[in-house]
């Protein structure tokens, strides 16, 4: 792995056959932030999720440290680049974007947990777009299950999470808890 | 001599092919979105073209990400009405707006997308000349 910034960070040596757990909290944070930047750049360069997944897995194994789950990184990137996309009907409102970034990332972290080595089923990749009023609609499809989170363009309009499986469907108030619950349900 | 005004049926209930174009990549990836009522459709209903070619329908958008079709009698079959307002345009009535009834809006959009056939998908720019 050439040109990886993490190798510039001073890491304590690993004991043979065991994960390195002796790093202090500050080094851990620095390492994690550097890794996330590296992965985001790789995604932007190559757009190759499989390659980045392999990189992520190898680095976690080598370091014994848990990184931010890749699905979180991916959806964060999709939201961050949404305002500049040429592929949308209208630019998302600042309100919708900030709400989406906060709620979706929190929901992913709650649904996946911070230990990416835990074999928690991951949600499928989301479809992210806007409506003609600047609201954001994010949807996930997994087999017969469908989840959609609608972030209204302004606080006076309705935001909701909708889920469906066959004839069973409902719209709920949208917050980190309800979305996390539906992401877990989707992946189960 | 005055041109005869076509007499429109009150509803389309037969094998008329109704076209709905895909406006964004997100609609292409999640086709249910194409059948969500837009804000400017709240009064008249979900806008569809009929009695025309797919290209004529798509060329109204710039760009287009594809084209879906659904048969009028199948729309009728799920309890909606297709009401023409011209020889080539109609509106699907009784579709709720997501801001008013999110559950029914998404459920009906899902039913319509499951009835639809993808005629074409992918980015395309309007044909000129």
PDB file of C-alpha atoms in Angstrom:
ATOM      1  CA  UNK A   1       0.000   0.000   0.000  1.00  0.00           C
ATOM      2  CA  UNK A   2       1.962   2.947  -1.309  1.00  0.00           C
ATOM      3  CA  UNK A   3       1.353   6.597  -0.410  1.00  0.00           C
ATOM      4  CA  UNK A   4      -0.827   5.809   2.573  1.00  0.00           C
ATOM      5  CA  UNK A   5      -0.624   8.662   5.062  1.00  0.00           C
ATOM      6  CA  UNK A   6      -1.174   6.443   8.102  1.00  0.00           C
ATOM      7  CA  UNK A   7       2.354   5.094   7.869  1.00  0.00           C
ATOM      8  CA  UNK A   8       3.595   8.519   8.847  1.00  0.00           C
ATOM      9  CA  UNK A   9       1.874   8.202  12.200  1.00  0.00           C
ATOM     10  CA  UNK A  10       3.950   6.771  15.012  1.00  0.00           C
ATOM     11  CA  UNK A  11       2.316   3.479  15.971  1.00  0.00           C
ATOM     12  CA  UNK A  12       3.434   1.261  18.818  1.00  0.00           C
ATOM     13  CA  UNK A  13       4.825  -2.056  17.570  1.00  0.00           C
ATOM     14  CA  UNK A  14       2.513  -5.031  17.409  1.00  0.00           C
ATOM     15  CA  UNK A  15       3.219  -8.060  19.507  1.00  0.00           C
ATOM     16  CA  UNK A  16       3.483 -11.203  17.413  1.00  0.00           C
ATOM     17  CA  UNK A  17       0.121 -12.701  16.499  1.00  0.00           C
ATOM     18  CA  UNK A  18      -1.866 -10.182  18.533  1.00  0.00           C
ATOM     19  CA  UNK A  19      -3.701  -6.970  17.663  1.00  0.00           C
ATOM     20  CA  UNK A  20      -2.081  -3.736  18.824  1.00  0.00           C
ATOM     21  CA  UNK A  21      -4.199  -2.284  21.575  1.00  0.00           C
ATOM     22  CA  UNK A  22      -1.660  -0.099  23.310  1.00  0.00           C
ATOM     23  CA  UNK A  23      -2.250   3.160  21.435  1.00  0.00           C
ATOM     24  CA  UNK A  24      -3.507   6.048  23.499  1.00  0.00           C
ATOM     25  CA  UNK A  25      -6.807   7.790  22.706  1.00  0.00           C
ATOM     26  CA  UNK A  26      -5.200  10.727  20.890  1.00  0.00           C
ATOM     27  CA  UNK A  27      -3.221   8.528  18.534  1.00  0.00           C
ATOM     28  CA  UNK A  28      -6.323   6.488  17.916  1.00  0.00           C
ATOM     29  CA  UNK A  29      -8.282   9.580  16.897  1.00  0.00           C
ATOM     30  CA  UNK A  30      -5.486  10.879  14.663  1.00  0.00           C
ATOM     31  CA  UNK A  31      -5.113   7.520  13.010  1.00  0.00           C
ATOM     32  CA  UNK A  32      -8.852   7.166  12.442  1.00  0.00           C
ATOM     33  CA  UNK A  33      -9.181  10.663  10.951  1.00  0.00           C
ATOM     34  CA  UNK A  34      -6.233  10.111   8.646  1.00  0.00           C
ATOM     35  CA  UNK A  35      -7.627   6.769   7.571  1.00  0.00           C
ATOM     36  CA  UNK A  36     -11.027   8.241   6.819  1.00  0.00           C
ATOM     37  CA  UNK A  37      -9.471  10.996   4.703  1.00  0.00           C
ATOM     38  CA  UNK A  38      -7.392   8.450   2.861  1.00  0.00           C
ATOM     39  CA  UNK A  39     -10.377   6.214   2.154  1.00  0.00           C
ATOM     40  CA  UNK A  40     -12.521   9.153   1.024  1.00  0.00           C
ATOM     41  CA  UNK A  41      -9.784  10.234  -1.368  1.00  0.00           C
ATOM     42  CA  UNK A  42      -9.427   6.717  -2.718  1.00  0.00           C
ATOM     43  CA  UNK A  43     -13.161   6.509  -3.280  1.00  0.00           C
ATOM     44  CA  UNK A  44     -13.125   9.795  -5.111  1.00  0.00           C
ATOM     45  CA  UNK A  45     -10.144   8.740  -7.218  1.00  0.00           C
ATOM     46  CA  UNK A  46     -11.250   5.302  -8.167  1.00  0.00           C
ATOM     47  CA  UNK A  47     -14.904   4.996  -7.181  1.00  0.00           C
ATOM     48  CA  UNK A  48     -14.081   1.389  -6.494  1.00  0.00           C
ATOM     49  CA  UNK A  49     -15.904   0.288  -3.385  1.00  0.00           C
ATOM     50  CA  UNK A  50     -14.558  -3.256  -3.503  1.00  0.00           C
ATOM     51  CA  UNK A  51     -10.970  -2.031  -3.595  1.00  0.00           C
ATOM     52  CA  UNK A  52     -11.571   0.330  -0.717  1.00  0.00           C
ATOM     53  CA  UNK A  53     -13.302  -2.412   1.280  1.00  0.00           C
ATOM     54  CA  UNK A  54     -10.252  -4.609   0.838  1.00  0.00           C
ATOM     55  CA  UNK A  55      -7.982  -1.790   1.897  1.00  0.00           C
ATOM     56  CA  UNK A  56     -10.132  -1.145   4.917  1.00  0.00           C
ATOM     57  CA  UNK A  57     -10.148  -4.778   5.955  1.00  0.00           C
ATOM     58  CA  UNK A  58      -6.397  -5.126   5.535  1.00  0.00           C
ATOM     59  CA  UNK A  59      -5.679  -2.011   7.547  1.00  0.00           C
ATOM     60  CA  UNK A  60      -8.002  -3.047  10.341  1.00  0.00           C
ATOM     61  CA  UNK A  61      -6.354  -6.456  10.475  1.00  0.00           C
ATOM     62  CA  UNK A  62      -2.866  -4.984  10.452  1.00  0.00           C
ATOM     63  CA  UNK A  63      -3.584  -2.427  13.130  1.00  0.00           C
ATOM     64  CA  UNK A  64      -6.165  -4.192  15.226  1.00  0.00           C
ATOM     65  CA  UNK A  65      -8.153  -0.963  15.238  1.00  0.00           C
ATOM     66  CA  UNK A  66     -11.747  -0.453  14.194  1.00  0.00           C
ATOM     67  CA  UNK A  67     -12.332   2.228  11.570  1.00  0.00           C
ATOM     68  CA  UNK A  68     -15.531   4.030  10.756  1.00  0.00           C
ATOM     69  CA  UNK A  69     -17.672   1.584   8.847  1.00  0.00           C
ATOM     70  CA  UNK A  70     -17.341   2.007   5.116  1.00  0.00           C
ATOM     71  CA  UNK A  71     -21.102   2.412   4.575  1.00  0.00           C
ATOM     72  CA  UNK A  72     -20.942   5.502   6.804  1.00  0.00           C
ATOM     73  CA  UNK A  73     -18.091   6.913   4.776  1.00  0.00           C
ATOM     74  CA  UNK A  74     -19.905   6.245   1.517  1.00  0.00           C
ATOM     75  CA  UNK A  75     -23.204   7.819   2.495  1.00  0.00           C
ATOM     76  CA  UNK A  76     -21.395  10.771   4.025  1.00  0.00           C
ATOM     77  CA  UNK A  77     -19.603  11.296   0.719  1.00  0.00           C
ATOM     78  CA  UNK A  78     -22.870  11.091  -1.213  1.00  0.00           C
ATOM     79  CA  UNK A  79     -24.449  13.738   0.977  1.00  0.00           C
ATOM     80  CA  UNK A  80     -21.398  16.001   0.941  1.00  0.00           C
ATOM     81  CA  UNK A  81     -21.288  16.043  -2.858  1.00  0.00           C
ATOM     82  CA  UNK A  82     -25.050  16.335  -3.373  1.00  0.00           C
ATOM     83  CA  UNK A  83     -25.208  20.152  -3.639  1.00  0.00           C
ATOM     84  CA  UNK A  84     -22.712  20.154  -6.514  1.00  0.00           C
ATOM     85  CA  UNK A  85     -24.257  17.241  -8.362  1.00  0.00           C
ATOM     86  CA  UNK A  86     -25.533  17.849 -11.884  1.00  0.00           C
ATOM     87  CA  UNK A  87     -27.888  14.995 -11.409  1.00  0.00           C
ATOM     88  CA  UNK A  88     -30.531  16.565  -9.215  1.00  0.00           C
ATOM     89  CA  UNK A  89     -33.697  18.545  -9.804  1.00  0.00           C
ATOM     90  CA  UNK A  90     -32.871  21.304  -7.339  1.00  0.00           C
ATOM     91  CA  UNK A  91     -30.055  21.989  -4.925  1.00  0.00           C
ATOM     92  CA  UNK A  92     -30.841  20.761  -1.442  1.00  0.00           C
ATOM     93  CA  UNK A  93     -31.747  23.440   1.066  1.00  0.00           C
ATOM     94  CA  UNK A  94     -29.207  24.085   3.817  1.00  0.00           C
ATOM     95  CA  UNK A  95     -31.773  22.868   6.338  1.00  0.00           C
ATOM     96  CA  UNK A  96     -32.420  19.586   4.556  1.00  0.00           C
ATOM     97  CA  UNK A  97     -28.725  18.939   4.042  1.00  0.00           C
ATOM     98  CA  UNK A  98     -27.719  19.562   7.639  1.00  0.00           C
ATOM     99  CA  UNK A  99     -30.602  17.431   8.918  1.00  0.00           C
ATOM    100  CA  UNK A 100     -29.767  14.613   6.538  1.00  0.00           C
ATOM    101  CA  UNK A 101     -26.077  14.634   7.408  1.00  0.00           C
ATOM    102  CA  UNK A 102     -26.800  14.581  11.124  1.00  0.00           C
ATOM    103  CA  UNK A 103     -29.620  12.046  11.183  1.00  0.00           C
ATOM    104  CA  UNK A 104     -28.345   9.607   8.559  1.00  0.00           C
ATOM    105  CA  UNK A 105     -24.795   9.376   9.903  1.00  0.00           C
ATOM    106  CA  UNK A 106     -26.057   8.945  13.464  1.00  0.00           C
ATOM    107  CA  UNK A 107     -28.540   6.320  12.334  1.00  0.00           C
ATOM    108  CA  UNK A 108     -25.874   4.392  10.454  1.00  0.00           C
ATOM    109  CA  UNK A 109     -23.554   4.439  13.447  1.00  0.00           C
ATOM    110  CA  UNK A 110     -26.355   3.243  15.702  1.00  0.00           C
ATOM    111  CA  UNK A 111     -27.372   0.528  13.237  1.00  0.00           C
ATOM    112  CA  UNK A 112     -23.847  -0.687  12.487  1.00  0.00           C
ATOM    113  CA  UNK A 113     -22.008   0.009  15.716  1.00  0.00           C
ATOM    114  CA  UNK A 114     -18.440   1.332  15.767  1.00  0.00           C
ATOM    115  CA  UNK A 115     -16.767  -2.071  15.617  1.00  0.00           C
ATOM    116  CA  UNK A 116     -16.642  -2.803  11.925  1.00  0.00           C
ATOM    117  CA  UNK A 117     -15.188  -6.205  12.714  1.00  0.00           C
ATOM    118  CA  UNK A 118     -18.510  -7.125  14.239  1.00  0.00           C
ATOM    119  CA  UNK A 119     -20.394  -9.041  11.592  1.00  0.00           C
ATOM    120  CA  UNK A 120     -23.409  -6.779  11.551  1.00  0.00           C
ATOM    121  CA  UNK A 121     -25.317  -6.936   8.275  1.00  0.00           C
ATOM    122  CA  UNK A 122     -24.763  -3.716   6.394  1.00  0.00           C
ATOM    123  CA  UNK A 123     -27.539  -1.746   4.697  1.00  0.00           C
ATOM    124  CA  UNK A 124     -27.471  -1.728   0.912  1.00  0.00           C
ATOM    125  CA  UNK A 125     -26.120   1.372  -0.784  1.00  0.00           C
ATOM    126  CA  UNK A 126     -28.629   4.225  -0.672  1.00  0.00           C
ATOM    127  CA  UNK A 127     -30.127   6.165  -3.557  1.00  0.00           C
ATOM    128  CA  UNK A 128     -29.698   9.839  -2.725  1.00  0.00           C
ATOM    129  CA  UNK A 129     -31.483  12.665  -4.501  1.00  0.00           C
ATOM    130  CA  UNK A 130     -33.488  15.824  -4.094  1.00  0.00           C
ATOM    131  CA  UNK A 131     -36.999  16.875  -4.961  1.00  0.00           C
ATOM    132  CA  UNK A 132     -38.008  19.957  -6.875  1.00  0.00           C
ATOM    133  CA  UNK A 133     -38.334  22.013  -3.653  1.00  0.00           C
ATOM    134  CA  UNK A 134     -34.855  21.287  -2.256  1.00  0.00           C
ATOM    135  CA  UNK A 135     -35.843  18.457   0.057  1.00  0.00           C
ATOM    136  CA  UNK A 136     -33.639  15.345   0.204  1.00  0.00           C
ATOM    137  CA  UNK A 137     -34.946  11.836  -0.369  1.00  0.00           C
ATOM    138  CA  UNK A 138     -32.744   8.866   0.514  1.00  0.00           C
ATOM    139  CA  UNK A 139     -33.966   5.349  -0.185  1.00  0.00           C
ATOM    140  CA  UNK A 140     -32.722   1.812   0.340  1.00  0.00           C
ATOM    141  CA  UNK A 141     -33.926  -1.332  -1.409  1.00  0.00           C
ATOM    142  CA  UNK A 142     -33.130  -4.830  -0.201  1.00  0.00           C
ATOM    143  CA  UNK A 143     -35.098  -7.658  -1.735  1.00  0.00           C
ATOM    144  CA  UNK A 144     -38.740  -7.036  -0.986  1.00  0.00           C
ATOM    145  CA  UNK A 145     -37.981  -4.362   1.626  1.00  0.00           C
ATOM    146  CA  UNK A 146     -37.967  -0.639   0.984  1.00  0.00           C
ATOM    147  CA  UNK A 147     -37.034   2.257   3.256  1.00  0.00           C
ATOM    148  CA  UNK A 148     -37.131   5.946   2.358  1.00  0.00           C
ATOM    149  CA  UNK A 149     -36.116   8.921   4.500  1.00  0.00           C
ATOM    150  CA  UNK A 150     -37.500  12.264   3.399  1.00  0.00           C
ATOM    151  CA  UNK A 151     -35.846  15.409   4.735  1.00  0.00           C
ATOM    152  CA  UNK A 152     -38.102  18.396   4.134  1.00  0.00           C
ATOM    153  CA  UNK A 153     -36.567  21.584   2.711  1.00  0.00           C
ATOM    154  CA  UNK A 154     -37.722  23.670   5.670  1.00  0.00           C
ATOM    155  CA  UNK A 155     -38.701  23.046   9.288  1.00  0.00           C
ATOM    156  CA  UNK A 156     -42.384  23.766   8.698  1.00  0.00           C
ATOM    157  CA  UNK A 157     -42.738  20.870   6.229  1.00  0.00           C
ATOM    158  CA  UNK A 158     -43.012  17.174   6.996  1.00  0.00           C
ATOM    159  CA  UNK A 159     -39.977  14.880   7.294  1.00  0.00           C
ATOM    160  CA  UNK A 160     -40.614  11.179   7.634  1.00  0.00           C
ATOM    161  CA  UNK A 161     -39.243   7.681   7.219  1.00  0.00           C
ATOM    162  CA  UNK A 162     -41.341   5.259   5.164  1.00  0.00           C
ATOM    163  CA  UNK A 163     -40.891   1.516   5.157  1.00  0.00           C
ATOM    164  CA  UNK A 164     -42.567  -1.218   3.166  1.00  0.00           C
ATOM    165  CA  UNK A 165     -42.501  -4.966   2.824  1.00  0.00           C
ATOM    166  CA  UNK A 166     -45.307  -6.417   0.758  1.00  0.00           C
ATOM    167  CA  UNK A 167     -48.615  -5.156   2.109  1.00  0.00           C
ATOM    168  CA  UNK A 168     -47.030  -3.944   5.343  1.00  0.00           C
ATOM    169  CA  UNK A 169     -46.122  -0.259   5.124  1.00  0.00           C
ATOM    170  CA  UNK A 170     -46.091   2.841   7.283  1.00  0.00           C
ATOM    171  CA  UNK A 171     -44.660   6.356   7.536  1.00  0.00           C
ATOM    172  CA  UNK A 172     -43.086   7.388  10.851  1.00  0.00           C
ATOM    173  CA  UNK A 173     -41.571  10.513  12.321  1.00  0.00           C
ATOM    174  CA  UNK A 174     -37.973  10.764  11.155  1.00  0.00           C
ATOM    175  CA  UNK A 175     -35.181  10.812  13.726  1.00  0.00           C
ATOM    176  CA  UNK A 176     -31.949   8.915  14.401  1.00  0.00           C
ATOM    177  CA  UNK A 177     -33.721   6.176  16.351  1.00  0.00           C
ATOM    178  CA  UNK A 178     -36.500   5.437  13.854  1.00  0.00           C
ATOM    179  CA  UNK A 179     -34.119   5.473  10.909  1.00  0.00           C
ATOM    180  CA  UNK A 180     -31.574   3.261  12.686  1.00  0.00           C
ATOM    181  CA  UNK A 181     -34.338   0.794  13.529  1.00  0.00           C
ATOM    182  CA  UNK A 182     -35.439   0.650   9.909  1.00  0.00           C
ATOM    183  CA  UNK A 183     -31.875   0.272   8.625  1.00  0.00           C
ATOM    184  CA  UNK A 184     -31.418  -2.726  10.946  1.00  0.00           C
ATOM    185  CA  UNK A 185     -34.751  -4.155   9.796  1.00  0.00           C
ATOM    186  CA  UNK A 186     -33.770  -3.662   6.170  1.00  0.00           C
ATOM    187  CA  UNK A 187     -30.495  -5.543   6.573  1.00  0.00           C
ATOM    188  CA  UNK A 188     -31.835  -8.370   8.715  1.00  0.00           C
TER     189      UNK A 188
ATOM    190  CA  UNK B   1     -63.625  25.575 -41.885  1.00  0.00           C
ATOM    191  CA  UNK B   2     -63.227  25.017 -38.149  1.00  0.00           C
ATOM    192  CA  UNK B   3     -61.067  22.126 -37.050  1.00  0.00           C
ATOM    193  CA  UNK B   4     -62.967  19.465 -35.170  1.00  0.00           C
ATOM    194  CA  UNK B   5     -62.115  19.334 -31.478  1.00  0.00           C
ATOM    195  CA  UNK B   6     -61.387  15.748 -30.475  1.00  0.00           C
ATOM    196  CA  UNK B   7     -63.862  14.326 -28.079  1.00  0.00           C
ATOM    197  CA  UNK B   8     -62.020  13.011 -25.067  1.00  0.00           C
ATOM    198  CA  UNK B   9     -63.282  10.090 -23.032  1.00  0.00           C
ATOM    199  CA  UNK B  10     -63.913  10.892 -19.373  1.00  0.00           C
ATOM    200  CA  UNK B  11     -61.338   8.283 -18.385  1.00  0.00           C
ATOM    201  CA  UNK B  12     -58.759   6.058 -20.039  1.00  0.00           C
ATOM    202  CA  UNK B  13     -59.578   2.521 -19.013  1.00  0.00           C
ATOM    203  CA  UNK B  14     -58.267   0.377 -21.843  1.00  0.00           C
ATOM    204  CA  UNK B  15     -54.912  -0.619 -23.275  1.00  0.00           C
ATOM    205  CA  UNK B  16     -53.674   2.924 -23.726  1.00  0.00           C
ATOM    206  CA  UNK B  17     -49.962   3.140 -22.976  1.00  0.00           C
ATOM    207  CA  UNK B  18     -49.168   5.888 -20.498  1.00  0.00           C
ATOM    208  CA  UNK B  19     -45.634   7.301 -20.438  1.00  0.00           C
ATOM    209  CA  UNK B  20     -43.786   8.807 -17.480  1.00  0.00           C
ATOM    210  CA  UNK B  21     -40.225  10.031 -18.055  1.00  0.00           C
ATOM    211  CA  UNK B  22     -37.375   9.710 -15.548  1.00  0.00           C
ATOM    212  CA  UNK B  23     -35.999  13.113 -14.594  1.00  0.00           C
ATOM    213  CA  UNK B  24     -32.947  12.217 -12.507  1.00  0.00           C
ATOM    214  CA  UNK B  25     -30.492   9.380 -11.895  1.00  0.00           C
ATOM    215  CA  UNK B  26     -32.137   8.828  -8.538  1.00  0.00           C
ATOM    216  CA  UNK B  27     -35.446   8.145 -10.326  1.00  0.00           C
ATOM    217  CA  UNK B  28     -33.639   5.745 -12.630  1.00  0.00           C
ATOM    218  CA  UNK B  29     -32.168   3.892  -9.643  1.00  0.00           C
ATOM    219  CA  UNK B  30     -35.370   3.966  -7.593  1.00  0.00           C
ATOM    220  CA  UNK B  31     -38.227   4.038 -10.076  1.00  0.00           C
ATOM    221  CA  UNK B  32     -40.857   4.498  -7.399  1.00  0.00           C
ATOM    222  CA  UNK B  33     -39.712   8.130  -7.216  1.00  0.00           C
ATOM    223  CA  UNK B  34     -40.961   8.753 -10.744  1.00  0.00           C
ATOM    224  CA  UNK B  35     -44.520   8.214  -9.488  1.00  0.00           C
ATOM    225  CA  UNK B  36     -44.375  10.554  -6.497  1.00  0.00           C
ATOM    226  CA  UNK B  37     -46.587  13.563  -7.071  1.00  0.00           C
ATOM    227  CA  UNK B  38     -44.604  16.735  -7.661  1.00  0.00           C
ATOM    228  CA  UNK B  39     -45.595  19.980  -5.959  1.00  0.00           C
ATOM    229  CA  UNK B  40     -46.884  21.442  -9.231  1.00  0.00           C
ATOM    230  CA  UNK B  41     -48.984  18.327  -9.865  1.00  0.00           C
ATOM    231  CA  UNK B  42     -50.958  18.499  -6.633  1.00  0.00           C
ATOM    232  CA  UNK B  43     -53.968  20.088  -8.225  1.00  0.00           C
ATOM    233  CA  UNK B  44     -54.196  18.206 -11.516  1.00  0.00           C
ATOM    234  CA  UNK B  45     -52.666  14.829 -10.684  1.00  0.00           C
ATOM    235  CA  UNK B  46     -49.719  12.759 -11.899  1.00  0.00           C
ATOM    236  CA  UNK B  47     -48.909  13.905 -15.410  1.00  0.00           C
ATOM    237  CA  UNK B  48     -48.558  11.238 -18.122  1.00  0.00           C
ATOM    238  CA  UNK B  49     -48.399  11.247 -21.894  1.00  0.00           C
ATOM    239  CA  UNK B  50     -50.292   8.851 -24.126  1.00  0.00           C
ATOM    240  CA  UNK B  51     -51.076   8.416 -27.800  1.00  0.00           C
ATOM    241  CA  UNK B  52     -47.519   9.395 -28.670  1.00  0.00           C
ATOM    242  CA  UNK B  53     -44.107   7.817 -29.117  1.00  0.00           C
ATOM    243  CA  UNK B  54     -41.666   7.334 -26.286  1.00  0.00           C
ATOM    244  CA  UNK B  55     -39.204   9.676 -27.977  1.00  0.00           C
ATOM    245  CA  UNK B  56     -41.800  12.435 -28.174  1.00  0.00           C
ATOM    246  CA  UNK B  57     -42.387  12.069 -24.451  1.00  0.00           C
ATOM    247  CA  UNK B  58     -38.720  12.000 -23.500  1.00  0.00           C
ATOM    248  CA  UNK B  59     -37.856  14.966 -25.660  1.00  0.00           C
ATOM    249  CA  UNK B  60     -39.936  17.145 -23.369  1.00  0.00           C
ATOM    250  CA  UNK B  61     -37.252  16.707 -20.718  1.00  0.00           C
ATOM    251  CA  UNK B  62     -33.653  17.888 -20.885  1.00  0.00           C
ATOM    252  CA  UNK B  63     -31.978  15.723 -19.941  1.00  0.00           C
ATOM    253  CA  UNK B  64     -33.942  12.532 -19.528  1.00  0.00           C
ATOM    254  CA  UNK B  65     -32.836   9.469 -17.587  1.00  0.00           C
ATOM    255  CA  UNK B  66     -35.280   7.087 -19.181  1.00  0.00           C
ATOM    256  CA  UNK B  67     -38.887   6.265 -19.820  1.00  0.00           C
ATOM    257  CA  UNK B  68     -41.478   4.140 -18.082  1.00  0.00           C
ATOM    258  CA  UNK B  69     -44.830   2.983 -19.400  1.00  0.00           C
ATOM    259  CA  UNK B  70     -47.921   1.616 -17.724  1.00  0.00           C
ATOM    260  CA  UNK B  71     -51.216   0.450 -19.196  1.00  0.00           C
ATOM    261  CA  UNK B  72     -54.283   2.509 -18.327  1.00  0.00           C
ATOM    262  CA  UNK B  73     -56.477  -0.424 -17.301  1.00  0.00           C
ATOM    263  CA  UNK B  74     -53.863  -1.585 -14.822  1.00  0.00           C
ATOM    264  CA  UNK B  75     -53.822   1.867 -13.242  1.00  0.00           C
ATOM    265  CA  UNK B  76     -57.604   1.668 -13.054  1.00  0.00           C
ATOM    266  CA  UNK B  77     -57.184  -1.733 -11.457  1.00  0.00           C
ATOM    267  CA  UNK B  78     -55.502  -0.243  -8.377  1.00  0.00           C
ATOM    268  CA  UNK B  79     -58.297   2.259  -7.885  1.00  0.00           C
ATOM    269  CA  UNK B  80     -56.907   5.325  -9.671  1.00  0.00           C
ATOM    270  CA  UNK B  81     -58.467   7.303 -12.506  1.00  0.00           C
ATOM    271  CA  UNK B  82     -56.647   8.360 -15.663  1.00  0.00           C
ATOM    272  CA  UNK B  83     -58.313  11.527 -16.929  1.00  0.00           C
ATOM    273  CA  UNK B  84     -57.220  12.910 -20.300  1.00  0.00           C
ATOM    274  CA  UNK B  85     -57.074  16.653 -20.821  1.00  0.00           C
ATOM    275  CA  UNK B  86     -55.835  16.522 -24.388  1.00  0.00           C
ATOM    276  CA  UNK B  87     -55.343  14.017 -27.168  1.00  0.00           C
ATOM    277  CA  UNK B  88     -51.848  13.182 -25.852  1.00  0.00           C
ATOM    278  CA  UNK B  89     -51.854  14.114 -22.177  1.00  0.00           C
ATOM    279  CA  UNK B  90     -53.645  12.812 -19.114  1.00  0.00           C
ATOM    280  CA  UNK B  91     -53.444  13.008 -15.355  1.00  0.00           C
ATOM    281  CA  UNK B  92     -53.621  10.129 -12.901  1.00  0.00           C
ATOM    282  CA  UNK B  93     -56.061  11.310 -10.251  1.00  0.00           C
ATOM    283  CA  UNK B  94     -56.453  10.378  -6.587  1.00  0.00           C
ATOM    284  CA  UNK B  95     -52.701  10.192  -5.968  1.00  0.00           C
ATOM    285  CA  UNK B  96     -51.914  11.840  -2.619  1.00  0.00           C
ATOM    286  CA  UNK B  97     -49.065  14.274  -2.146  1.00  0.00           C
ATOM    287  CA  UNK B  98     -46.359  12.980   0.191  1.00  0.00           C
ATOM    288  CA  UNK B  99     -46.596  16.109   2.316  1.00  0.00           C
ATOM    289  CA  UNK B 100     -50.271  15.335   2.931  1.00  0.00           C
ATOM    290  CA  UNK B 101     -50.185  11.536   3.269  1.00  0.00           C
ATOM    291  CA  UNK B 102     -46.685  10.103   3.043  1.00  0.00           C
ATOM    292  CA  UNK B 103     -47.760   6.525   3.648  1.00  0.00           C
ATOM    293  CA  UNK B 104     -50.309   6.375   0.817  1.00  0.00           C
ATOM    294  CA  UNK B 105     -48.165   8.495  -1.490  1.00  0.00           C
ATOM    295  CA  UNK B 106     -45.224   6.099  -1.284  1.00  0.00           C
ATOM    296  CA  UNK B 107     -47.395   3.011  -1.277  1.00  0.00           C
ATOM    297  CA  UNK B 108     -49.242   4.073  -4.437  1.00  0.00           C
ATOM    298  CA  UNK B 109     -45.985   5.151  -6.082  1.00  0.00           C
ATOM    299  CA  UNK B 110     -44.633   1.691  -5.345  1.00  0.00           C
ATOM    300  CA  UNK B 111     -47.695   0.023  -6.848  1.00  0.00           C
ATOM    301  CA  UNK B 112     -47.447   2.129  -9.995  1.00  0.00           C
ATOM    302  CA  UNK B 113     -43.745   1.416 -10.378  1.00  0.00           C
ATOM    303  CA  UNK B 114     -44.387  -2.304 -10.019  1.00  0.00           C
ATOM    304  CA  UNK B 115     -46.968  -2.096 -12.810  1.00  0.00           C
ATOM    305  CA  UNK B 116     -44.624  -0.115 -15.045  1.00  0.00           C
ATOM    306  CA  UNK B 117     -42.360  -1.346 -17.805  1.00  0.00           C
ATOM    307  CA  UNK B 118     -38.991   0.262 -18.382  1.00  0.00           C
ATOM    308  CA  UNK B 119     -38.887   1.382 -21.981  1.00  0.00           C
ATOM    309  CA  UNK B 120     -35.458   2.939 -21.760  1.00  0.00           C
ATOM    310  CA  UNK B 121     -33.045   3.997 -19.035  1.00  0.00           C
ATOM    311  CA  UNK B 122     -29.856   6.007 -18.926  1.00  0.00           C
ATOM    312  CA  UNK B 123     -28.854   9.613 -19.460  1.00  0.00           C
ATOM    313  CA  UNK B 124     -30.000  11.050 -22.770  1.00  0.00           C
ATOM    314  CA  UNK B 125     -30.015  14.570 -24.117  1.00  0.00           C
ATOM    315  CA  UNK B 126     -32.806  16.000 -26.174  1.00  0.00           C
ATOM    316  CA  UNK B 127     -32.643  15.247 -29.859  1.00  0.00           C
ATOM    317  CA  UNK B 128     -32.264  18.402 -31.914  1.00  0.00           C
ATOM    318  CA  UNK B 129     -32.414  19.206 -35.589  1.00  0.00           C
TER     319      UNK B 129
END
